[in-house]
Amino acid sequence: MRAPGLRTLAIATTVTLLAGYALAFFYAPLEVEGFIQKIFYLHVPLAVVALVGFIVAAVYAIQHLRKDDARYDAKSYVAIHMSVIFGTGALITGALWAKGQWGVWWEWREPTLVSFLIIFLLYATYYPLRYAVEDRDRQARYASVFAITAGAFVPLNFLAVRLAEPFIHPRTFSSAGGLPPEMLQSFLVCLLGMGLLWATLVRFELGAKAASADLGRLRRALDPESERPAGPRRSAAPVAVSATEGSAQ
Amino acid sequence: MEAYRALLGKDLRVELRTLRSLPAMTLFAVTTFVIFRFGLDRTELEGGLAAGVLVATLLFAAILAINRLFVAEREEGGFELIRLAPLDRTVLFASKASALFVYLTALELVAVPTFALFFLDSASALAPLVPVLLLANLGIAVTGTLISTIATMSSARDLLAPLILLPLLIPLVIAASGAAEPLLRADGPEYERFGTWLAVLGLYDLVFALVGYAVFDFLLED
């Protein structure tokens, strides 16, 4: 199997997410805000997982630079890729929540949402950066440098934005500690489920990349005439490295 | 240390002889002030608006220098020579960041008094602005050098540096504007949360100086 543990992870994700949202809808009490508050169980886990994913990508990037192993670059790339997708989801659900609660699509006085937007804008430049460096080794190294720099940026940015808004907006939750226990439990299950979903998708994409790299190699072995690479000449995605590549040579 | 002095001296000498960055930055900043005068339709600025105009203008002027920072190295093969020389490559990072810091400070020596002349009632805010601007310069210098190296080696060059740098510099802009806003109030400078913002700027500088020091070597490998 190209993505070991994928089946187990996928099953665990499905069970945890289903349980989490069942708890969120049927167990957790309805807040004063009304039904719109249920989006909390989707929005906050998406955002938290995306941020943790960016930090994980930075850790992979450090390992890539240290060990000079292209597999870590692929992991760092896929982690950022998934976190950008989760981040898009967090921004959209955040806008929906703001509309439902405060009647506006965007709220500048909500520091967490603003910090998140800035971090999202920074990571959105990861793709043009990779695309602009043609040499594959150099692309991988520069991408890792970016991932480390941006990883250090994440906490700093939260600090600066939070300080810029000294008068805390009336918020439902100052921290998870202020939640009634039923809500906190439901939230934690949803958070775990979202984290598992992220891990499953990362594992899946890494497996898919390795499979398509193997397929390309087999094609070339069968038909040496077709030397041209299948994809576009330049790509933002790292070279896929399969688990078998080392032993095949 | 000797290599650092030599590289920094080379950059400053080249700039003094060719004047490729500084006059353009200064002219750009002054023109941008005029653009804000008409864009905002204001002849006087104070508080948050003044801080925003000043910080945004300096930031965009800095981008000009950042885009040109490694042009000579790229065109004349300076990177290869640095690779060949038996020295720690982070010396190049330190010397380029120092050169950028000097450019930014020189730019502000002209642009900030001009800003005060154009828009401010009194010059009383200028003295307390000095530490804010120096710390901001340091932050722009380290992140600018790091991103400029990446951008110079890529095919997108001038496009990539502002694209990555602007979001990266937002915390610095928040802190610099946060410190400058009370200083530029119409009824004289106030020091509201001045120390907090200076600490944030200092932290930003420290974090990215360390990151730059740690990763710069990997940008020069071939």
Short mmCIF file of C-alpha atoms in Angstrom, two decimals:
data_model
loop_
_atom_site.label_atom_id
_atom_site.label_comp_id
_atom_site.label_asym_id
_atom_site.label_seq_id
_atom_site.Cartn_x
_atom_site.Cartn_y
_atom_site.Cartn_z
CA MET A 1 0.00 0.00 0.00
CA ARG A 2 1.35 3.40 -0.96
CA ALA A 3 -0.19 5.28 1.93
CA PRO A 4 0.19 3.01 4.93
CA GLY A 5 -2.45 3.47 7.58
CA LEU A 6 -4.72 5.43 5.27
CA ARG A 7 -7.67 3.09 5.77
CA THR A 8 -7.43 3.19 9.57
CA LEU A 9 -7.04 6.95 9.52
CA ALA A 10 -10.02 7.39 7.20
CA ILE A 11 -12.26 5.22 9.39
CA ALA A 12 -11.15 7.00 12.55
CA THR A 13 -11.81 10.36 10.89
CA THR A 14 -15.32 9.40 9.78
CA VAL A 15 -16.27 8.04 13.19
CA THR A 16 -14.83 10.98 15.14
CA LEU A 17 -16.31 13.63 12.87
CA LEU A 18 -19.77 12.00 12.90
CA ALA A 19 -19.62 11.65 16.68
CA GLY A 20 -18.37 15.21 17.06
CA TYR A 21 -21.17 16.78 15.01
CA ALA A 22 -23.79 14.52 16.59
CA LEU A 23 -22.61 15.79 19.98
CA ALA A 24 -22.53 19.37 18.72
CA PHE A 25 -26.13 19.24 17.50
CA PHE A 26 -27.85 16.97 20.01
CA TYR A 27 -25.78 17.07 23.20
CA ALA A 28 -24.34 20.57 23.45
CA PRO A 29 -26.91 23.09 24.69
CA LEU A 30 -28.25 25.82 22.43
CA GLU A 31 -26.41 29.05 23.22
CA VAL A 32 -28.04 32.43 23.76
CA GLU A 33 -26.90 33.39 20.28
CA GLY A 34 -29.17 30.74 18.84
CA PHE A 35 -28.59 28.15 16.19
CA ILE A 36 -25.93 30.14 14.27
CA GLN A 37 -23.54 29.46 17.12
CA LYS A 38 -23.33 25.81 15.98
CA ILE A 39 -20.96 27.00 13.25
CA PHE A 40 -18.47 27.37 16.08
CA TYR A 41 -17.96 23.59 15.94
CA LEU A 42 -16.93 23.86 12.30
CA HIS A 43 -15.19 27.23 12.11
CA VAL A 44 -12.89 27.01 15.11
CA PRO A 45 -11.60 23.46 14.43
CA LEU A 46 -10.94 24.41 10.78
CA ALA A 47 -8.93 27.44 11.86
CA VAL A 48 -7.04 25.66 14.63
CA VAL A 49 -6.14 22.72 12.41
CA ALA A 50 -5.02 25.03 9.60
CA LEU A 51 -2.72 26.93 11.97
CA VAL A 52 -1.29 23.77 13.49
CA GLY A 53 -0.80 22.49 9.93
CA PHE A 54 1.28 25.56 9.06
CA ILE A 55 3.47 24.92 12.09
CA VAL A 56 3.78 21.23 11.15
CA ALA A 57 4.83 22.32 7.65
CA ALA A 58 7.55 24.49 9.21
CA VAL A 59 8.81 21.51 11.22
CA TYR A 60 8.93 19.37 8.06
CA ALA A 61 10.75 22.22 6.31
CA ILE A 62 13.39 22.30 9.05
CA GLN A 63 13.87 18.56 8.64
CA HIS A 64 14.09 18.98 4.88
CA LEU A 65 16.90 21.52 5.18
CA ARG A 66 18.66 19.48 7.83
CA LYS A 67 18.53 16.09 6.17
CA ASP A 68 18.34 17.23 2.55
CA ASP A 69 15.61 14.65 1.95
CA ALA A 70 13.06 15.51 -0.74
CA ARG A 71 10.35 13.54 1.05
CA TYR A 72 10.18 16.18 3.76
CA ASP A 73 9.73 18.87 1.13
CA ALA A 74 6.77 16.93 -0.28
CA LYS A 75 5.33 16.64 3.23
CA SER A 76 5.83 20.32 3.92
CA TYR A 77 4.19 21.22 0.60
CA VAL A 78 1.18 18.97 1.16
CA ALA A 79 0.78 20.23 4.75
CA ILE A 80 0.70 23.85 3.57
CA HIS A 81 -1.58 22.93 0.69
CA MET A 82 -4.13 21.29 3.00
CA SER A 83 -3.88 24.08 5.54
CA VAL A 84 -4.55 26.69 2.86
CA ILE A 85 -7.67 24.74 1.87
CA PHE A 86 -8.77 24.42 5.51
CA GLY A 87 -7.96 28.11 5.95
CA THR A 88 -10.24 29.03 3.06
CA GLY A 89 -12.97 27.09 4.83
CA ALA A 90 -12.24 28.88 8.10
CA LEU A 91 -12.45 32.30 6.42
CA ILE A 92 -15.75 31.47 4.71
CA THR A 93 -17.34 30.03 7.87
CA GLY A 94 -15.94 32.99 9.83
CA ALA A 95 -17.65 35.41 7.45
CA LEU A 96 -20.91 33.46 7.75
CA TRP A 97 -20.70 33.52 11.53
CA ALA A 98 -19.96 37.26 11.56
CA LYS A 99 -22.97 37.83 9.30
CA GLY A 100 -25.20 35.73 11.53
CA GLN A 101 -24.04 37.22 14.81
CA TRP A 102 -23.15 40.82 14.05
CA GLY A 103 -24.95 41.33 10.73
CA VAL A 104 -21.78 42.06 8.75
CA TRP A 105 -19.75 39.83 6.47
CA TRP A 106 -16.46 41.06 7.83
CA GLU A 107 -15.53 42.36 11.27
CA TRP A 108 -12.18 44.16 11.61
CA ARG A 109 -12.48 44.29 15.40
CA GLU A 110 -12.34 40.52 15.72
CA PRO A 111 -8.56 40.06 16.10
CA THR A 112 -8.48 36.30 15.59
CA LEU A 113 -10.24 36.52 12.24
CA VAL A 114 -8.01 39.40 11.09
CA SER A 115 -4.84 37.55 12.15
CA PHE A 116 -6.07 34.55 10.27
CA LEU A 117 -6.63 36.57 7.10
CA ILE A 118 -3.09 37.98 7.23
CA ILE A 119 -1.60 34.52 7.72
CA PHE A 120 -3.73 33.22 4.85
CA LEU A 121 -2.50 36.04 2.58
CA LEU A 122 1.10 35.20 3.42
CA TYR A 123 0.69 31.48 2.72
CA ALA A 124 -1.14 32.24 -0.53
CA THR A 125 2.21 33.52 -1.85
CA TYR A 126 3.74 30.08 -1.34
CA TYR A 127 2.45 28.95 -4.75
CA PRO A 128 3.81 31.84 -6.84
CA LEU A 129 7.11 31.43 -4.98
CA ARG A 130 7.43 27.75 -5.86
CA TYR A 131 6.30 28.41 -9.40
CA ALA A 132 8.91 31.12 -9.89
CA VAL A 133 11.89 28.86 -9.14
CA GLU A 134 12.53 26.41 -11.93
CA ASP A 135 15.37 24.34 -10.58
CA ARG A 136 13.70 21.61 -8.53
CA ASP A 137 16.27 21.36 -5.74
CA ARG A 138 16.41 25.09 -5.34
CA GLN A 139 12.61 25.33 -5.45
CA ALA A 140 12.41 22.84 -2.61
CA ARG A 141 15.03 24.68 -0.54
CA TYR A 142 13.42 28.08 -1.05
CA ALA A 143 10.01 26.66 -0.23
CA SER A 144 11.41 25.31 3.02
CA VAL A 145 12.98 28.65 3.88
CA PHE A 146 9.60 30.25 3.25
CA ALA A 147 7.79 27.65 5.36
CA ILE A 148 10.14 28.24 8.29
CA THR A 149 9.92 32.03 8.04
CA ALA A 150 6.14 31.92 7.78
CA GLY A 151 5.94 29.45 10.65
CA ALA A 152 7.78 31.92 12.89
CA PHE A 153 5.45 34.63 11.61
CA VAL A 154 2.24 32.88 12.75
CA PRO A 155 2.55 33.52 16.53
CA LEU A 156 4.10 36.98 16.06
CA ASN A 157 1.22 38.05 13.89
CA PHE A 158 -1.35 36.90 16.45
CA LEU A 159 0.45 38.92 19.11
CA ALA A 160 0.56 42.11 17.02
CA VAL A 161 -3.06 41.95 15.85
CA ARG A 162 -4.32 41.14 19.33
CA LEU A 163 -2.46 44.12 20.77
CA ALA A 164 -3.87 46.41 18.08
CA GLU A 165 -7.37 45.80 19.45
CA PRO A 166 -7.11 46.62 23.17
CA PHE A 167 -10.85 46.81 23.72
CA ILE A 168 -11.86 43.22 23.26
CA HIS A 169 -14.93 42.92 21.13
CA PRO A 170 -17.88 41.31 22.94
CA ARG A 171 -16.96 37.74 22.31
CA THR A 172 -18.80 34.63 23.16
CA PHE A 173 -15.73 32.79 24.27
CA SER A 174 -12.70 34.44 25.71
CA SER A 175 -11.12 31.01 25.83
CA ALA A 176 -12.23 27.42 25.65
CA GLY A 177 -12.04 27.29 29.46
CA GLY A 178 -15.11 29.54 29.70
CA LEU A 179 -17.34 27.04 27.90
CA PRO A 180 -19.96 24.95 29.65
CA PRO A 181 -18.62 21.37 29.90
CA GLU A 182 -21.07 19.89 27.34
CA MET A 183 -19.98 22.40 24.73
CA LEU A 184 -16.32 21.98 25.53
CA GLN A 185 -16.53 18.19 25.20
CA SER A 186 -18.37 18.41 21.88
CA PHE A 187 -15.90 21.00 20.64
CA LEU A 188 -12.90 18.86 21.55
CA VAL A 189 -14.31 15.86 19.67
CA CYS A 190 -14.95 18.06 16.61
CA LEU A 191 -11.41 19.43 16.86
CA LEU A 192 -9.95 15.94 17.04
CA GLY A 193 -12.07 14.85 14.06
CA MET A 194 -10.94 17.83 12.01
CA GLY A 195 -7.32 17.11 12.88
CA LEU A 196 -7.77 13.52 11.76
CA LEU A 197 -9.40 14.71 8.53
CA TRP A 198 -6.38 16.91 7.87
CA ALA A 199 -3.99 14.03 8.55
CA THR A 200 -6.01 11.70 6.31
CA LEU A 201 -6.03 14.13 3.42
CA VAL A 202 -2.30 14.78 3.78
CA ARG A 203 -1.59 11.04 3.82
CA PHE A 204 -3.87 10.55 0.83
CA GLU A 205 -2.24 13.25 -1.24
CA LEU A 206 1.25 12.03 -0.43
CA GLY A 207 0.20 8.52 -1.45
CA ALA A 208 -1.35 9.78 -4.67
CA LYS A 209 1.81 11.71 -5.53
CA ALA A 210 3.97 8.65 -4.92
CA ALA A 211 1.64 6.50 -7.04
CA SER A 212 1.70 8.87 -10.00
CA ALA A 213 5.49 9.09 -9.79
CA ASP A 214 5.69 5.29 -9.88
CA LEU A 215 3.27 5.18 -12.79
CA GLY A 216 5.42 7.62 -14.74
CA ARG A 217 8.49 5.52 -14.09
CA LEU A 218 6.78 2.34 -15.23
CA ARG A 219 5.52 4.07 -18.40
CA ARG A 220 9.01 5.21 -19.21
CA ALA A 221 10.38 1.71 -18.57
CA LEU A 222 7.83 0.20 -20.96
CA ASP A 223 8.20 2.82 -23.64
CA PRO A 224 11.54 4.62 -23.49
CA GLU A 225 10.52 6.70 -26.53
CA SER A 226 8.07 8.74 -24.51
CA GLU A 227 10.70 10.65 -22.61
CA ARG A 228 8.70 13.82 -22.29
CA PRO A 229 7.26 14.41 -18.84
CA ALA A 230 3.51 14.13 -18.64
CA GLY A 231 2.82 17.29 -16.68
CA PRO A 232 3.52 20.92 -17.47
CA ARG A 233 7.15 21.87 -17.82
CA ARG A 234 7.13 24.03 -14.73
CA SER A 235 5.24 23.13 -11.65
CA ALA A 236 4.67 24.45 -8.18
CA ALA A 237 4.37 20.95 -6.78
CA PRO A 238 7.47 19.20 -5.51
CA VAL A 239 8.88 16.16 -7.23
CA ALA A 240 6.93 13.19 -6.00
CA VAL A 241 9.10 10.71 -4.19
CA SER A 242 7.78 7.24 -3.74
CA ALA A 243 8.72 4.92 -0.93
CA THR A 244 10.23 2.47 -3.40
CA GLU A 245 12.39 4.91 -5.30
CA GLY A 246 15.50 4.33 -3.26
CA SER A 247 15.41 0.56 -3.63
CA ALA A 248 14.51 0.60 -7.33
CA GLN A 249 17.93 1.87 -8.35
CA MET B 1 34.14 40.70 11.01
CA GLU B 2 36.66 41.86 8.45
CA ALA B 3 34.64 40.25 5.68
CA TYR B 4 31.51 41.92 7.01
CA ARG B 5 33.18 45.31 6.95
CA ALA B 6 34.54 44.73 3.47
CA LEU B 7 31.17 43.63 2.04
CA LEU B 8 29.24 46.42 3.72
CA GLY B 9 31.85 48.95 2.65
CA LYS B 10 31.61 47.67 -0.92
CA ASP B 11 27.81 48.04 -0.95
CA LEU B 12 27.85 51.53 0.50
CA ARG B 13 30.64 52.63 -1.86
CA VAL B 14 28.77 51.27 -4.86
CA GLU B 15 25.64 53.08 -3.76
CA LEU B 16 27.53 56.34 -3.24
CA ARG B 17 29.14 56.10 -6.67
CA THR B 18 26.18 54.93 -8.74
CA LEU B 19 23.29 56.32 -6.61
CA ARG B 20 21.00 53.63 -7.90
CA SER B 21 18.63 53.25 -4.94
CA LEU B 22 18.60 56.21 -2.59
CA PRO B 23 17.60 59.11 -4.87
CA ALA B 24 14.83 56.96 -6.38
CA MET B 25 13.53 55.99 -2.94
CA THR B 26 13.52 59.58 -1.73
CA LEU B 27 11.81 60.89 -4.83
CA PHE B 28 9.26 58.08 -4.62
CA ALA B 29 8.49 58.87 -0.97
CA VAL B 30 8.04 62.60 -1.56
CA THR B 31 5.82 61.97 -4.59
CA THR B 32 3.76 59.51 -2.59
CA PHE B 33 3.16 62.20 0.06
CA VAL B 34 1.81 64.47 -2.69
CA ILE B 35 -0.38 61.62 -3.92
CA PHE B 36 -1.78 61.14 -0.42
CA ARG B 37 -2.41 64.89 -0.14
CA PHE B 38 -4.75 64.68 -3.12
CA GLY B 39 -5.94 61.11 -2.65
CA LEU B 40 -7.11 61.90 0.88
CA ASP B 41 -7.81 65.56 0.02
CA ARG B 42 -6.14 66.67 3.25
CA THR B 43 -3.52 69.35 3.78
CA GLU B 44 -2.91 68.41 7.39
CA LEU B 45 -2.70 65.00 8.97
CA GLU B 46 -2.75 63.86 12.56
CA GLY B 47 -3.11 60.70 14.62
CA GLY B 48 -3.80 57.43 12.88
CA LEU B 49 -4.05 58.92 9.41
CA ALA B 50 -0.64 60.57 9.72
CA ALA B 51 0.92 57.39 11.08
CA GLY B 52 -0.61 55.34 8.28
CA VAL B 53 0.55 57.66 5.51
CA LEU B 54 4.08 57.81 6.93
CA VAL B 55 4.50 54.09 7.55
CA ALA B 56 2.90 52.99 4.26
CA THR B 57 5.04 55.43 2.25
CA LEU B 58 8.27 54.34 3.91
CA LEU B 59 7.32 50.70 3.41
CA PHE B 60 6.68 51.09 -0.32
CA ALA B 61 9.87 53.12 -0.74
CA ALA B 62 11.73 50.32 1.04
CA ILE B 63 10.41 47.83 -1.53
CA LEU B 64 12.31 49.75 -4.23
CA ALA B 65 15.62 49.23 -2.43
CA ILE B 66 14.77 45.62 -1.61
CA ASN B 67 14.14 44.85 -5.28
CA ARG B 68 17.56 46.25 -6.17
CA LEU B 69 19.45 44.82 -3.23
CA PHE B 70 21.03 41.88 -5.02
CA VAL B 71 20.91 43.11 -8.62
CA ALA B 72 24.66 43.70 -8.78
CA GLU B 73 25.38 40.25 -7.33
CA ARG B 74 23.11 38.59 -9.86
CA GLU B 75 24.35 40.51 -12.89
CA GLU B 76 28.05 40.48 -12.08
CA GLY B 77 28.30 36.98 -10.64
CA GLY B 78 28.78 38.09 -7.06
CA PHE B 79 26.93 35.07 -5.70
CA GLU B 80 29.46 32.68 -7.25
CA LEU B 81 32.32 34.65 -5.76
CA ILE B 82 30.74 34.56 -2.32
CA ARG B 83 30.30 30.81 -2.69
CA LEU B 84 33.95 30.43 -3.61
CA ALA B 85 35.27 32.63 -0.84
CA PRO B 86 36.25 30.82 2.36
CA LEU B 87 33.83 32.65 4.61
CA ASP B 88 30.64 32.12 6.50
CA ARG B 89 27.81 32.99 4.14
CA THR B 90 25.72 34.57 6.84
CA VAL B 91 28.23 37.42 6.63
CA LEU B 92 26.54 38.30 3.35
CA PHE B 93 23.16 38.31 5.11
CA ALA B 94 24.48 40.59 7.85
CA SER B 95 26.20 42.98 5.47
CA LYS B 96 23.23 43.24 3.08
CA ALA B 97 20.80 43.77 5.96
CA SER B 98 23.10 46.46 7.35
CA ALA B 99 23.30 48.15 3.95
CA LEU B 100 19.51 48.12 3.67
CA PHE B 101 19.25 49.52 7.21
CA VAL B 102 21.58 52.37 6.22
CA TYR B 103 19.54 53.10 3.06
CA LEU B 104 16.29 53.18 5.03
CA THR B 105 17.73 55.46 7.68
CA ALA B 106 19.14 57.78 5.03
CA LEU B 107 15.76 57.81 3.28
CA GLU B 108 14.02 58.76 6.52
CA LEU B 109 16.48 61.59 7.20
CA VAL B 110 14.94 63.29 4.18
CA ALA B 111 11.44 61.84 3.98
CA VAL B 112 10.33 62.27 7.62
CA PRO B 113 11.21 65.98 7.88
CA THR B 114 9.51 66.49 4.52
CA PHE B 115 6.45 64.70 5.87
CA ALA B 116 6.45 66.98 8.93
CA LEU B 117 6.84 70.04 6.72
CA PHE B 118 3.97 68.99 4.47
CA PHE B 119 1.42 67.72 6.96
CA LEU B 120 2.28 68.38 10.61
CA ASP B 121 1.71 71.45 12.75
CA SER B 122 4.78 70.98 14.90
CA ALA B 123 7.95 68.95 14.78
CA SER B 124 7.57 67.78 18.40
CA ALA B 125 6.73 64.21 17.33
CA LEU B 126 9.94 63.74 15.37
CA ALA B 127 12.28 62.99 18.26
CA PRO B 128 10.18 60.18 19.80
CA LEU B 129 9.62 58.76 16.31
CA VAL B 130 13.34 58.00 16.02
CA PRO B 131 13.40 54.75 18.06
CA VAL B 132 10.19 53.56 16.36
CA LEU B 133 11.63 54.10 12.91
CA LEU B 134 15.02 52.59 13.77
CA LEU B 135 13.43 49.40 15.09
CA ALA B 136 11.12 49.25 12.08
CA ASN B 137 14.11 49.72 9.77
CA LEU B 138 15.86 46.80 11.39
CA GLY B 139 12.83 44.56 10.85
CA ILE B 140 12.42 45.63 7.22
CA ALA B 141 16.15 45.13 6.70
CA VAL B 142 16.26 41.52 7.91
CA THR B 143 13.02 40.29 6.29
CA GLY B 144 13.76 42.35 3.18
CA THR B 145 17.22 40.80 2.77
CA LEU B 146 15.87 37.29 3.23
CA ILE B 147 12.99 37.67 0.76
CA SER B 148 15.11 39.66 -1.68
CA THR B 149 17.55 36.75 -1.92
CA ILE B 150 14.70 34.38 -2.76
CA ALA B 151 13.18 36.79 -5.26
CA THR B 152 16.50 37.55 -6.96
CA MET B 153 17.16 33.87 -7.63
CA SER B 154 13.66 33.26 -8.99
CA SER B 155 12.26 34.04 -12.39
CA ALA B 156 9.56 36.34 -11.04
CA ARG B 157 12.09 38.70 -9.40
CA ASP B 158 10.53 42.13 -8.81
CA LEU B 159 7.08 40.62 -8.55
CA LEU B 160 7.84 38.12 -5.84
CA ALA B 161 9.53 40.38 -3.28
CA PRO B 162 6.57 42.71 -2.61
CA LEU B 163 4.13 39.83 -2.87
CA ILE B 164 5.74 37.90 -0.01
CA LEU B 165 7.07 40.87 1.93
CA LEU B 166 3.90 42.89 2.35
CA PRO B 167 1.97 40.29 4.34
CA LEU B 168 5.15 39.38 6.20
CA LEU B 169 5.59 43.02 7.28
CA ILE B 170 2.01 43.55 8.49
CA PRO B 171 2.86 42.92 12.19
CA LEU B 172 5.67 45.46 11.85
CA VAL B 173 3.27 47.97 10.28
CA ILE B 174 0.76 47.36 13.08
CA ALA B 175 3.38 48.01 15.75
CA ALA B 176 4.98 51.02 14.02
CA SER B 177 1.62 52.67 13.34
CA GLY B 178 0.45 51.78 16.83
CA ALA B 179 3.43 53.57 18.33
CA ALA B 180 3.29 56.51 15.92
CA GLU B 181 -0.44 57.22 16.17
CA PRO B 182 -0.42 58.76 19.69
CA LEU B 183 2.84 60.56 18.90
CA LEU B 184 1.27 62.33 15.93
CA ARG B 185 -1.92 63.50 17.62
CA ALA B 186 -2.95 67.07 16.89
CA ASP B 187 -2.64 68.18 20.51
CA GLY B 188 0.95 67.09 20.98
CA PRO B 189 2.67 63.71 21.30
CA GLU B 190 1.39 61.18 23.80
CA TYR B 191 3.12 57.98 24.83
CA GLU B 192 0.20 55.60 24.92
CA ARG B 193 1.48 51.98 25.01
CA PHE B 194 4.73 53.28 23.53
CA GLY B 195 6.83 50.70 25.36
CA THR B 196 4.56 47.81 24.33
CA TRP B 197 4.86 48.67 20.66
CA LEU B 198 8.62 49.11 20.86
CA ALA B 199 8.80 45.69 22.51
CA VAL B 200 6.72 44.16 19.68
CA LEU B 201 9.02 45.76 17.10
CA GLY B 202 12.06 44.51 18.97
CA LEU B 203 10.62 41.00 19.16
CA TYR B 204 9.83 41.04 15.43
CA ASP B 205 13.40 42.13 14.64
CA LEU B 206 14.88 39.49 16.91
CA VAL B 207 12.75 36.61 15.57
CA PHE B 208 13.43 37.32 11.92
CA ALA B 209 17.09 38.11 12.48
CA LEU B 210 17.44 34.66 14.06
CA VAL B 211 15.40 32.98 11.30
CA GLY B 212 17.45 34.74 8.64
CA TYR B 213 20.68 33.78 10.34
CA ALA B 214 19.57 30.14 10.53
CA VAL B 215 18.29 29.69 6.97
CA PHE B 216 20.30 32.10 4.83
CA ASP B 217 22.98 29.54 4.11
CA PHE B 218 20.47 27.32 2.31
CA LEU B 219 19.54 30.09 -0.10
CA LEU B 220 23.07 30.35 -1.46
CA GLU B 221 23.72 26.64 -1.98
CA ASP B 222 23.84 25.50 -5.54
#
